[in-house]
mmCIF file of C-alpha atoms in Angstrom:
data_model
loop_
_atom_site.group_PDB
_atom_site.id
_atom_site.type_symbol
_atom_site.label_atom_id
_atom_site.label_comp_id
_atom_site.label_asym_id
_atom_site.label_seq_id
_atom_site.Cartn_x
_atom_site.Cartn_y
_atom_site.Cartn_z
ATOM 1 C CA THR A 329 85.330 23.991 -122.623
ATOM 2 C CA ALA A 330 82.746 23.611 -119.463
ATOM 3 C CA LEU A 331 79.674 22.631 -121.909
ATOM 4 C CA ARG A 332 81.822 20.568 -123.865
ATOM 5 C CA LEU A 333 83.029 18.718 -120.814
ATOM 6 C CA LEU A 334 79.442 18.539 -119.567
ATOM 7 C CA SER A 335 78.421 17.006 -123.057
ATOM 8 C CA ASP A 336 81.026 14.373 -122.872
ATOM 9 C CA LEU A 337 80.099 13.288 -119.394
ATOM 10 C CA ALA A 338 76.673 13.147 -120.270
ATOM 11 C CA ARG A 339 77.299 11.056 -123.154
ATOM 12 C CA ASN A 340 79.428 8.803 -121.282
ATOM 13 C CA GLU A 341 76.897 8.151 -118.756
ATOM 14 C CA GLY A 342 74.448 7.438 -121.357
ATOM 15 C CA HIS A 343 72.378 10.990 -121.344
ATOM 16 C CA HIS A 344 72.523 11.427 -125.089
ATOM 17 C CA ARG A 345 69.832 14.149 -125.194
ATOM 18 C CA ARG A 346 71.368 16.132 -122.615
ATOM 19 C CA ALA A 347 74.824 15.601 -124.224
ATOM 20 C CA LEU A 348 73.447 17.099 -127.661
ATOM 21 C CA GLU A 349 71.963 19.795 -125.804
ATOM 22 C CA SER A 350 75.484 20.694 -124.497
ATOM 23 C CA CYS A 351 76.936 20.634 -127.735
ATOM 24 C CA GLU A 352 74.520 22.881 -129.595
ATOM 25 C CA GLN A 353 74.874 25.483 -126.781
ATOM 26 C CA ALA A 354 78.817 25.127 -126.983
ATOM 27 C CA LEU A 355 78.515 25.712 -130.670
ATOM 28 C CA GLN A 356 76.835 28.749 -130.602
ATOM 29 C CA LEU A 357 79.284 30.354 -128.252
ATOM 30 C CA VAL A 358 82.586 29.215 -129.767
ATOM 31 C CA GLY A 359 83.816 31.467 -132.518
ATOM 32 C CA GLN A 360 85.128 30.880 -136.157
ATOM 33 C CA GLU A 361 88.612 32.419 -135.738
ATOM 34 C CA LYS A 362 91.500 30.625 -136.091
ATOM 35 C CA GLU A 363 92.243 30.773 -131.969
ATOM 36 C CA SER A 364 88.850 28.921 -131.729
ATOM 37 C CA LEU A 365 89.247 26.418 -134.348
ATOM 38 C CA LYS A 366 90.504 23.523 -132.390
ATOM 39 C CA GLN A 367 87.673 24.007 -129.496
ATOM 40 C CA ARG A 368 85.110 24.102 -132.446
ATOM 41 C CA GLY A 369 86.305 21.080 -133.826
ATOM 42 C CA THR A 370 86.305 19.083 -130.603
ATOM 43 C CA ILE A 371 82.662 20.037 -130.078
ATOM 44 C CA LEU A 372 81.728 18.686 -133.489
ATOM 45 C CA LEU A 373 83.498 15.604 -133.010
ATOM 46 C CA SER A 374 81.754 15.266 -129.676
ATOM 47 C CA ARG A 375 78.598 16.487 -131.362
ATOM 48 C CA GLY A 376 78.893 13.503 -134.425
ATOM 49 C CA GLU A 377 79.501 10.770 -131.567
ATOM 50 C CA VAL A 378 76.104 11.670 -129.644
ATOM 51 C CA LEU A 379 74.316 11.868 -133.041
ATOM 52 C CA ARG A 380 75.431 8.601 -134.373
ATOM 53 C CA GLN A 381 74.822 7.037 -131.038
ATOM 54 C CA MET A 382 71.230 8.291 -131.254
ATOM 55 C CA GLY A 383 70.838 6.811 -134.807
ATOM 56 C CA ARG A 384 70.906 10.095 -136.608
ATOM 57 C CA LEU A 385 73.668 9.209 -138.929
ATOM 58 C CA LYS A 386 73.602 11.787 -141.725
ATOM 59 C CA GLU A 387 73.854 14.694 -138.922
ATOM 60 C CA ALA A 388 76.502 12.775 -137.614
ATOM 61 C CA VAL A 389 78.472 12.560 -140.678
ATOM 62 C CA GLN A 390 78.172 16.133 -141.717
ATOM 63 C CA SER A 391 79.345 16.975 -138.111
ATOM 64 C CA TYR A 392 82.386 14.456 -138.612
ATOM 65 C CA ALA A 393 83.238 16.065 -141.871
ATOM 66 C CA GLU A 394 83.374 19.632 -140.900
ATOM 67 C CA ALA A 395 85.907 18.764 -137.862
ATOM 68 C CA LEU A 396 88.066 16.897 -140.003
ATOM 69 C CA VAL A 397 88.489 20.042 -142.250
ATOM 70 C CA ILE A 398 89.239 21.919 -139.111
ATOM 71 C CA TYR A 399 91.850 19.249 -137.922
ATOM 72 C CA ARG A 400 93.647 18.824 -141.099
ATOM 73 C CA ARG A 401 94.026 22.534 -141.479
ATOM 74 C CA LEU A 402 95.592 22.582 -137.911
ATOM 75 C CA GLY A 403 97.667 19.552 -138.844
ATOM 76 C CA ILE A 404 96.451 17.655 -135.674
ATOM 77 C CA LYS A 405 96.979 14.166 -136.614
ATOM 78 C CA ARG A 406 95.758 12.730 -133.367
ATOM 79 C CA LEU A 407 92.243 14.425 -133.851
ATOM 80 C CA GLN A 408 92.135 13.796 -137.554
ATOM 81 C CA ALA A 409 92.849 10.149 -136.409
ATOM 82 C CA LEU A 410 89.551 10.240 -134.450
ATOM 83 C CA THR A 411 87.453 11.579 -136.694
ATOM 84 C CA LEU A 412 88.480 9.222 -139.488
ATOM 85 C CA ASN A 413 87.497 6.584 -137.038
ATOM 86 C CA ALA A 414 84.044 7.966 -136.231
ATOM 87 C CA MET A 415 83.348 8.315 -139.888
ATOM 88 C CA GLY A 416 84.593 4.864 -140.549
ATOM 89 C CA LEU A 417 82.335 3.741 -137.709
ATOM 90 C CA ALA A 418 79.245 5.800 -139.311
ATOM 91 C CA ALA A 419 79.948 4.231 -142.921
ATOM 92 C CA ARG A 420 79.947 0.832 -141.467
ATOM 93 C CA SER A 421 76.534 1.473 -139.988
ATOM 94 C CA VAL A 422 75.019 2.120 -143.508
ATOM 95 C CA GLY A 423 76.794 -0.623 -144.825
ATOM 96 C CA GLU A 424 79.240 1.100 -146.413
ATOM 97 C CA TYR A 425 81.966 -1.801 -145.657
ATOM 98 C CA GLU A 426 84.816 -1.141 -148.017
ATOM 99 C CA ASP A 427 85.006 2.562 -147.274
ATOM 100 C CA ALA A 428 84.790 2.120 -143.547
ATOM 101 C CA VAL A 429 87.675 -0.311 -143.786
ATOM 102 C CA GLY A 430 89.498 2.400 -145.665
ATOM 103 C CA LEU A 431 88.764 4.952 -143.409
ATOM 104 C CA LEU A 432 89.266 2.646 -140.430
ATOM 105 C CA ARG A 433 92.950 1.865 -141.825
ATOM 106 C CA ARG A 434 93.525 5.633 -142.260
ATOM 107 C CA SER A 435 92.929 6.321 -138.652
ATOM 108 C CA LEU A 436 95.240 3.584 -137.705
ATOM 109 C CA LYS A 437 97.830 4.461 -139.733
ATOM 110 C CA LEU A 438 97.837 7.832 -138.134
ATOM 111 C CA ASP A 439 97.710 6.372 -134.282
ATOM 112 C CA GLN A 440 100.746 4.467 -135.671
ATOM 113 C CA GLN A 441 102.784 7.449 -137.013
ATOM 114 C CA ILE A 442 102.414 9.509 -133.378
ATOM 115 C CA ASN A 443 102.452 6.037 -131.294
ATOM 116 C CA ASP A 444 99.083 6.150 -129.541
ATOM 117 C CA ARG A 445 99.262 2.795 -128.650
ATOM 118 C CA PHE A 446 95.724 3.083 -126.344
ATOM 119 C CA ARG A 447 93.766 4.156 -129.788
ATOM 120 C CA VAL A 448 95.495 1.107 -131.743
ATOM 121 C CA GLY A 449 93.597 -1.578 -129.803
ATOM 122 C CA GLN A 450 90.116 0.563 -130.595
ATOM 123 C CA LYS A 451 90.967 0.473 -134.258
ATOM 124 C CA LEU A 452 91.874 -3.246 -134.311
ATOM 125 C CA CYS A 453 88.501 -3.885 -132.702
ATOM 126 C CA ASN A 454 86.584 -1.448 -135.062
ATOM 127 C CA LEU A 455 88.308 -3.092 -137.941
ATOM 128 C CA GLY A 456 87.064 -6.402 -136.757
ATOM 129 C CA LEU A 457 83.302 -5.520 -136.210
ATOM 130 C CA THR A 458 83.541 -4.179 -139.725
ATOM 131 C CA TYR A 459 84.611 -7.412 -141.281
ATOM 132 C CA ALA A 460 82.269 -9.426 -139.029
ATOM 133 C CA GLU A 461 79.386 -7.245 -140.569
ATOM 134 C CA ALA A 462 80.640 -7.593 -144.054
ATOM 135 C CA GLY A 463 80.743 -11.508 -143.355
ATOM 136 C CA ASP A 464 84.680 -12.085 -143.290
ATOM 137 C CA LEU A 465 84.381 -13.783 -140.134
ATOM 138 C CA GLU A 466 88.095 -15.225 -140.117
ATOM 139 C CA ARG A 467 89.833 -11.660 -140.514
ATOM 140 C CA ALA A 468 87.273 -10.382 -138.133
ATOM 141 C CA MET A 469 88.217 -12.812 -135.395
ATOM 142 C CA GLY A 470 92.333 -12.146 -136.185
ATOM 143 C CA HIS A 471 91.859 -8.383 -135.795
ATOM 144 C CA LEU A 472 89.659 -8.843 -132.393
ATOM 145 C CA ARG A 473 92.211 -11.063 -130.948
ATOM 146 C CA ARG A 474 94.772 -8.737 -131.762
ATOM 147 C CA SER A 475 93.079 -6.034 -129.949
ATOM 148 C CA ALA A 476 92.117 -7.955 -127.010
ATOM 149 C CA GLU A 477 95.989 -8.662 -126.481
ATOM 150 C CA VAL A 478 97.223 -4.890 -126.924
ATOM 151 C CA ASN A 479 94.437 -4.076 -124.608
ATOM 152 C CA GLN A 480 95.488 -6.539 -121.929
ATOM 153 C CA ARG A 481 99.130 -5.356 -122.496
ATOM 154 C CA LEU A 482 98.446 -1.872 -121.824
ATOM 155 C CA GLY A 483 95.785 -2.949 -119.207
ATOM 156 C CA ASP A 484 93.114 -1.072 -120.743
ATOM 157 C CA ARG A 485 90.044 -2.316 -119.217
ATOM 158 C CA ARG A 486 87.276 -0.141 -121.423
ATOM 159 C CA GLY A 487 89.012 -1.129 -124.327
ATOM 160 C CA LEU A 488 88.990 -5.007 -123.391
ATOM 161 C CA GLU A 489 85.545 -4.789 -122.695
ATOM 162 C CA GLU A 490 84.661 -2.947 -125.999
ATOM 163 C CA THR A 491 86.941 -5.810 -127.675
ATOM 164 C CA LEU A 492 85.171 -8.750 -125.968
ATOM 165 C CA ILE A 493 81.789 -7.912 -126.395
ATOM 166 C CA ALA A 494 82.944 -7.674 -130.218
ATOM 167 C CA LEU A 495 84.295 -10.982 -130.097
ATOM 168 C CA ALA A 496 81.334 -12.636 -128.273
ATOM 169 C CA GLU A 497 79.298 -11.247 -131.507
ATOM 170 C CA VAL A 498 81.671 -12.744 -134.091
ATOM 171 C CA LEU A 499 81.869 -15.958 -132.043
ATOM 172 C CA LEU A 500 78.166 -16.216 -131.936
ATOM 173 C CA ALA A 501 77.888 -15.377 -135.646
ATOM 174 C CA ALA A 502 80.135 -18.250 -136.350
ATOM 175 C CA GLY A 503 78.444 -20.735 -134.411
ATOM 176 C CA ALA A 504 80.883 -21.236 -131.299
ATOM 177 C CA LYS A 505 78.274 -20.690 -128.666
ATOM 178 C CA ALA A 506 80.058 -21.929 -125.850
ATOM 179 C CA GLU A 507 82.955 -19.734 -126.153
ATOM 180 C CA ALA A 508 80.535 -16.824 -126.967
ATOM 181 C CA ALA A 509 78.906 -17.422 -123.544
ATOM 182 C CA THR A 510 81.925 -17.156 -121.658
ATOM 183 C CA THR A 511 83.279 -14.236 -123.505
ATOM 184 C CA ILE A 512 79.968 -12.676 -122.619
ATOM 185 C CA GLU A 513 79.991 -13.271 -119.191
ATOM 186 C CA GLN A 514 83.956 -11.863 -118.870
ATOM 187 C CA ALA A 515 82.514 -8.740 -120.728
ATOM 188 C CA ARG A 516 79.787 -8.353 -118.382
ATOM 189 C CA LYS A 517 81.716 -8.190 -115.471
ATOM 190 C CA LEU A 518 84.003 -5.497 -117.180
ATOM 191 C CA ALA A 519 80.937 -3.525 -118.133
ATOM 192 C CA ALA A 520 79.880 -3.356 -114.635
ATOM 193 C CA GLY A 521 83.045 -2.105 -113.180
ATOM 194 C CA ASN A 522 83.507 0.428 -115.805
ATOM 195 C CA GLU A 523 79.735 1.407 -115.594
ATOM 196 C CA SER A 524 79.577 1.532 -119.594
ATOM 197 C CA ARG A 525 76.034 1.588 -120.349
ATOM 198 C CA ASP A 526 76.653 1.175 -124.102
ATOM 199 C CA SER A 527 78.586 -1.701 -122.840
ATOM 200 C CA ALA A 528 75.637 -3.059 -120.950
ATOM 201 C CA VAL A 529 73.012 -2.714 -123.605
ATOM 202 C CA ARG A 530 75.263 -4.908 -126.200
ATOM 203 C CA THR A 531 75.986 -7.687 -123.711
ATOM 204 C CA CYS A 532 72.316 -8.040 -122.552
ATOM 205 C CA LEU A 533 71.282 -8.389 -126.260
ATOM 206 C CA LEU A 534 73.884 -10.671 -126.921
ATOM 207 C CA LYS A 535 72.533 -12.925 -123.657
ATOM 208 C CA ALA A 536 69.188 -12.523 -125.697
ATOM 209 C CA ASP A 537 70.502 -13.938 -128.714
ATOM 210 C CA LEU A 538 72.147 -16.998 -126.987
ATOM 211 C CA ALA A 539 68.763 -17.538 -125.009
ATOM 212 C CA LEU A 540 66.827 -17.405 -128.177
ATOM 213 C CA ASP A 541 69.146 -19.860 -129.996
ATOM 214 C CA ALA A 542 69.104 -22.476 -127.006
ATOM 215 C CA GLY A 543 65.071 -22.066 -126.890
ATOM 216 C CA GLU A 544 65.042 -20.094 -123.798
ATOM 217 C CA ALA A 545 62.415 -17.543 -124.916
ATOM 218 C CA ALA A 546 61.784 -16.422 -121.162
ATOM 219 C CA ASP A 547 65.391 -15.658 -120.553
ATOM 220 C CA ALA A 548 65.472 -14.036 -123.839
ATOM 221 C CA ALA A 549 62.733 -11.588 -123.119
ATOM 222 C CA SER A 550 64.107 -10.775 -119.748
ATOM 223 C CA SER A 551 67.529 -9.865 -121.126
ATOM 224 C CA ALA A 552 66.057 -7.918 -124.038
ATOM 225 C CA ARG A 553 63.817 -6.017 -121.759
ATOM 226 C CA GLU A 554 67.070 -4.734 -119.284
ATOM 227 C CA ALA A 555 68.615 -4.169 -122.864
ATOM 228 C CA VAL A 556 65.440 -1.688 -123.660
ATOM 229 C CA GLU A 557 65.374 -0.178 -120.257
ATOM 230 C CA LEU A 558 68.995 0.826 -120.192
ATOM 231 C CA ALA A 559 69.216 1.913 -123.896
ATOM 232 C CA ALA A 560 65.603 4.005 -123.292
ATOM 233 C CA ALA A 561 67.434 5.890 -120.452
ATOM 234 C CA SER A 562 70.296 6.966 -122.621
ATOM 235 C CA CYS A 563 68.099 7.732 -125.887
ATOM 236 C CA MET A 564 70.193 4.953 -127.558
ATOM 237 C CA VAL A 565 67.523 4.329 -130.205
ATOM 238 C CA THR A 566 69.412 1.294 -132.239
ATOM 239 C CA GLY A 567 69.656 -0.696 -128.785
ATOM 240 C CA GLU A 568 66.144 -0.157 -128.060
ATOM 241 C CA ILE A 569 64.979 -1.320 -131.188
ATOM 242 C CA GLN A 570 67.167 -4.138 -131.466
ATOM 243 C CA GLY A 571 65.828 -5.162 -127.768
ATOM 244 C CA GLN A 572 62.123 -4.646 -128.576
ATOM 245 C CA ALA A 573 62.772 -6.910 -131.716
ATOM 246 C CA ARG A 574 63.726 -9.269 -129.371
ATOM 247 C CA ILE A 575 61.278 -9.174 -126.781
ATOM 248 C CA ALA A 576 58.731 -9.602 -129.553
ATOM 249 C CA LEU A 577 60.369 -12.746 -131.293
ATOM 250 C CA ALA A 578 60.562 -14.214 -127.594
ATOM 251 C CA GLU A 579 57.139 -13.394 -126.295
ATOM 252 C CA ALA A 580 55.819 -14.688 -130.016
ATOM 253 C CA ARG A 581 57.592 -18.190 -129.160
ATOM 254 C CA LEU A 582 55.974 -18.020 -125.510
ATOM 255 C CA GLY A 583 52.582 -17.459 -127.339
ATOM 256 C CA ASN A 584 52.070 -14.297 -126.027
ATOM 257 C CA THR A 585 50.939 -12.409 -129.201
ATOM 258 C CA GLY A 586 49.872 -9.531 -127.272
ATOM 259 C CA PRO A 587 52.987 -8.402 -125.706
ATOM 260 C CA ALA A 588 55.091 -9.585 -128.876
ATOM 261 C CA ARG A 589 52.599 -7.108 -131.260
ATOM 262 C CA VAL A 590 53.339 -4.061 -128.590
ATOM 263 C CA ALA A 591 57.117 -4.838 -128.825
ATOM 264 C CA LEU A 592 57.031 -4.861 -132.378
ATOM 265 C CA GLU A 593 54.923 -1.968 -132.989
ATOM 266 C CA ARG A 594 57.100 0.192 -130.529
ATOM 267 C CA ALA A 595 60.206 -1.057 -132.598
ATOM 268 C CA GLU A 596 58.679 0.110 -135.816
ATOM 269 C CA GLU A 597 57.774 3.334 -133.955
ATOM 270 C CA LEU A 598 61.217 4.163 -133.180
ATOM 271 C CA LEU A 599 62.437 3.015 -136.594
ATOM 272 C CA ALA A 600 60.201 5.602 -138.229
ATOM 273 C CA GLN A 601 61.538 8.308 -136.000
ATOM 274 C CA ALA A 602 64.976 7.315 -136.623
ATOM 275 C CA GLY A 603 65.022 6.911 -139.915
ATOM 276 C CA GLN A 604 68.471 4.689 -140.530
ATOM 277 C CA VAL A 605 69.934 2.549 -137.895
ATOM 278 C CA GLU A 606 72.779 0.407 -137.740
ATOM 279 C CA LYS A 607 72.532 -3.593 -138.614
ATOM 280 C CA ALA A 608 69.244 -2.788 -140.333
ATOM 281 C CA ASP A 609 69.428 -6.292 -142.374
ATOM 282 C CA ALA A 610 69.648 -7.792 -139.205
ATOM 283 C CA GLY A 611 66.865 -6.007 -137.398
ATOM 284 C CA TYR A 612 64.201 -6.305 -140.173
ATOM 285 C CA LEU A 613 64.952 -10.283 -140.296
ATOM 286 C CA LEU A 614 63.786 -10.158 -136.539
ATOM 287 C CA PHE A 615 60.948 -8.153 -137.252
ATOM 288 C CA ALA A 616 60.143 -10.780 -139.985
ATOM 289 C CA GLN A 617 60.749 -13.733 -137.710
ATOM 290 C CA ALA A 618 58.384 -12.445 -134.846
ATOM 291 C CA TRP A 619 55.723 -11.788 -136.873
ATOM 292 C CA GLU A 620 56.137 -15.251 -138.614
ATOM 293 C CA ALA A 621 56.131 -16.570 -134.821
ATOM 294 C CA ILE A 622 52.662 -14.790 -134.262
ATOM 295 C CA GLY A 623 51.216 -15.935 -137.673
ATOM 296 C CA ASP A 624 50.695 -12.731 -139.299
ATOM 297 C CA ALA A 625 52.224 -13.706 -142.884
ATOM 298 C CA GLU A 626 51.451 -10.334 -144.369
ATOM 299 C CA GLU A 627 53.606 -8.357 -141.854
ATOM 300 C CA ALA A 628 56.427 -10.978 -142.077
ATOM 301 C CA ALA A 629 56.090 -10.785 -145.913
ATOM 302 C CA ARG A 630 56.800 -6.761 -145.609
ATOM 303 C CA SER A 631 59.715 -7.282 -143.033
ATOM 304 C CA TYR A 632 61.409 -9.859 -145.362
ATOM 305 C CA SER A 633 61.123 -7.345 -148.296
ATOM 306 C CA ARG A 634 62.876 -4.643 -146.426
ATOM 307 C CA ALA A 635 65.151 -6.780 -144.748
ATOM 308 C CA ARG A 636 65.771 -7.938 -148.696
ATOM 309 C CA THR A 637 66.266 -4.218 -149.700
ATOM 310 C CA GLU A 638 68.852 -3.879 -146.954
ATOM 311 C CA VAL A 639 70.737 -6.622 -148.241
ATOM 312 C CA GLU A 640 70.585 -5.677 -152.214
ATOM 313 C CA SER A 641 71.758 -2.098 -150.897
ATOM 314 C CA ARG A 642 74.737 -3.179 -148.794
ATOM 315 C CA ARG A 643 75.804 -5.956 -151.606
ATOM 316 C CA GLY A 644 75.247 -3.530 -154.256
ATOM 317 C CA ARG A 645 78.049 -1.321 -152.566
ATOM 318 C CA MET A 646 80.343 -3.512 -152.229
ATOM 319 C CA LYS A 647 83.077 -3.442 -155.108
ATOM 320 C CA SER A 648 85.045 -6.884 -154.443
ATOM 321 C CA ALA A 649 83.603 -9.950 -155.667
ATOM 322 C CA SER A 650 84.978 -12.223 -152.910
ATOM 323 C CA LEU A 651 83.400 -9.932 -150.026
ATOM 324 C CA ARG A 652 80.268 -10.115 -151.686
ATOM 325 C CA ASP A 653 80.389 -13.884 -151.438
ATOM 326 C CA LYS A 654 81.297 -13.896 -147.819
ATOM 327 C CA TYR A 655 78.278 -11.640 -147.132
ATOM 328 C CA ASP A 656 76.163 -13.988 -149.079
ATOM 329 C CA ALA A 657 77.121 -16.652 -146.876
ATOM 330 C CA LEU A 658 76.352 -15.049 -143.605
ATOM 331 C CA PRO A 659 73.455 -16.956 -141.748
ATOM 332 C CA ARG A 660 71.340 -13.782 -141.610
ATOM 333 C CA VAL A 661 71.466 -13.074 -145.162
ATOM 334 C CA GLY A 662 70.487 -16.856 -146.090
ATOM 335 C CA ALA A 663 67.400 -16.505 -143.691
ATOM 336 C CA ILE A 664 66.346 -12.965 -145.258
ATOM 337 C CA GLU A 665 66.832 -14.511 -148.725
ATOM 338 C CA GLN A 666 64.794 -17.524 -148.065
ATOM 339 C CA GLY A 667 62.081 -16.041 -145.995
ATOM 340 C CA SER A 668 61.732 -13.252 -149.076
ATOM 341 C CA GLN A 669 61.261 -16.428 -151.267
ATOM 342 C CA LYS A 670 58.967 -18.404 -149.287
ATOM 343 C CA SER A 671 57.037 -14.751 -148.579
ATOM 344 C CA ALA A 672 56.786 -14.184 -152.400
ATOM 345 C CA ASP A 673 55.537 -17.695 -153.025
ATOM 346 C CA PRO A 674 51.788 -18.203 -151.703
ATOM 347 C CA SER A 675 51.987 -22.172 -152.653
ATOM 348 C CA ARG A 676 55.232 -22.231 -150.106
ATOM 349 C CA GLN A 677 53.140 -20.397 -147.519
ATOM 350 C CA ALA A 678 50.364 -23.009 -148.041
ATOM 351 C CA SER A 679 52.349 -26.061 -148.052
ATOM 352 C CA GLN A 680 54.363 -25.137 -144.598
ATOM 353 C CA GLY A 681 51.093 -23.952 -142.935
#
């Protein structure tokens, strides 16, 4: 129990490597007997959360699956709901959007059955983010606004903070830049009060995106560097990769090709180590845009190709034709398709160069 608590504390403070070590030690000590099963399940769930935040998604899913088997055997609905939620987030990370929605809805239903009102707001937020990544921005916005209402009504500052960050991401994707900026500032204040490092990283990345969109490359680079520092200190590999990609694009736009290349090489190194990260399609698009800004057409073409592979993988997993259409309508997907076509057509590159 002490090791599991130490792991949770370390994870909440952003010290993921230390948290994982505590989980592994706890698993070695806890038994397989029935009276120890609940404790083992709790450790496995904590271990899965740490692994997911570190970008080790396959290992995370294995840990969640083992925990879910235990909780079903014991009939503990609250912990089944927590585990299904975690599995939904992992499914979303690899583009299994419809499976993610199904898992999150099952989790939400269990919370409603046991009247866990605080978790309802969280699940609405996670559903909103999942719909947003799949391209259904209208449904995403509806779930996120409902989540914010629930969190405000319950006085859940941490839940409201996470929902505001998610809402800002969707608003930015929908082109509502002024509202996104206001929402980011609200989230930033809540994050500072809650000392949530994960939220602080996401807020910095959003500020970098707004600055890049406004043509303020120096401000974008500064916000992205802050995100990288926070993410690196917490072993948040996805946040560090996304931050380095934004640094590269910002520095390239400033004409600083040396620092831009360094940032891209670091991002590529981290990606190779992780193997699989969240929002890979958007990440490869940033790589490609940065290589284009540097003037390296070959590397840009390689990144566009990898981004298109991610898009096709996600599109291929979608059973609903209407959802595929919404995903295809996302600006990032259109940019990937256009960039891939341009990279594959030397005559277009020459005419635009």
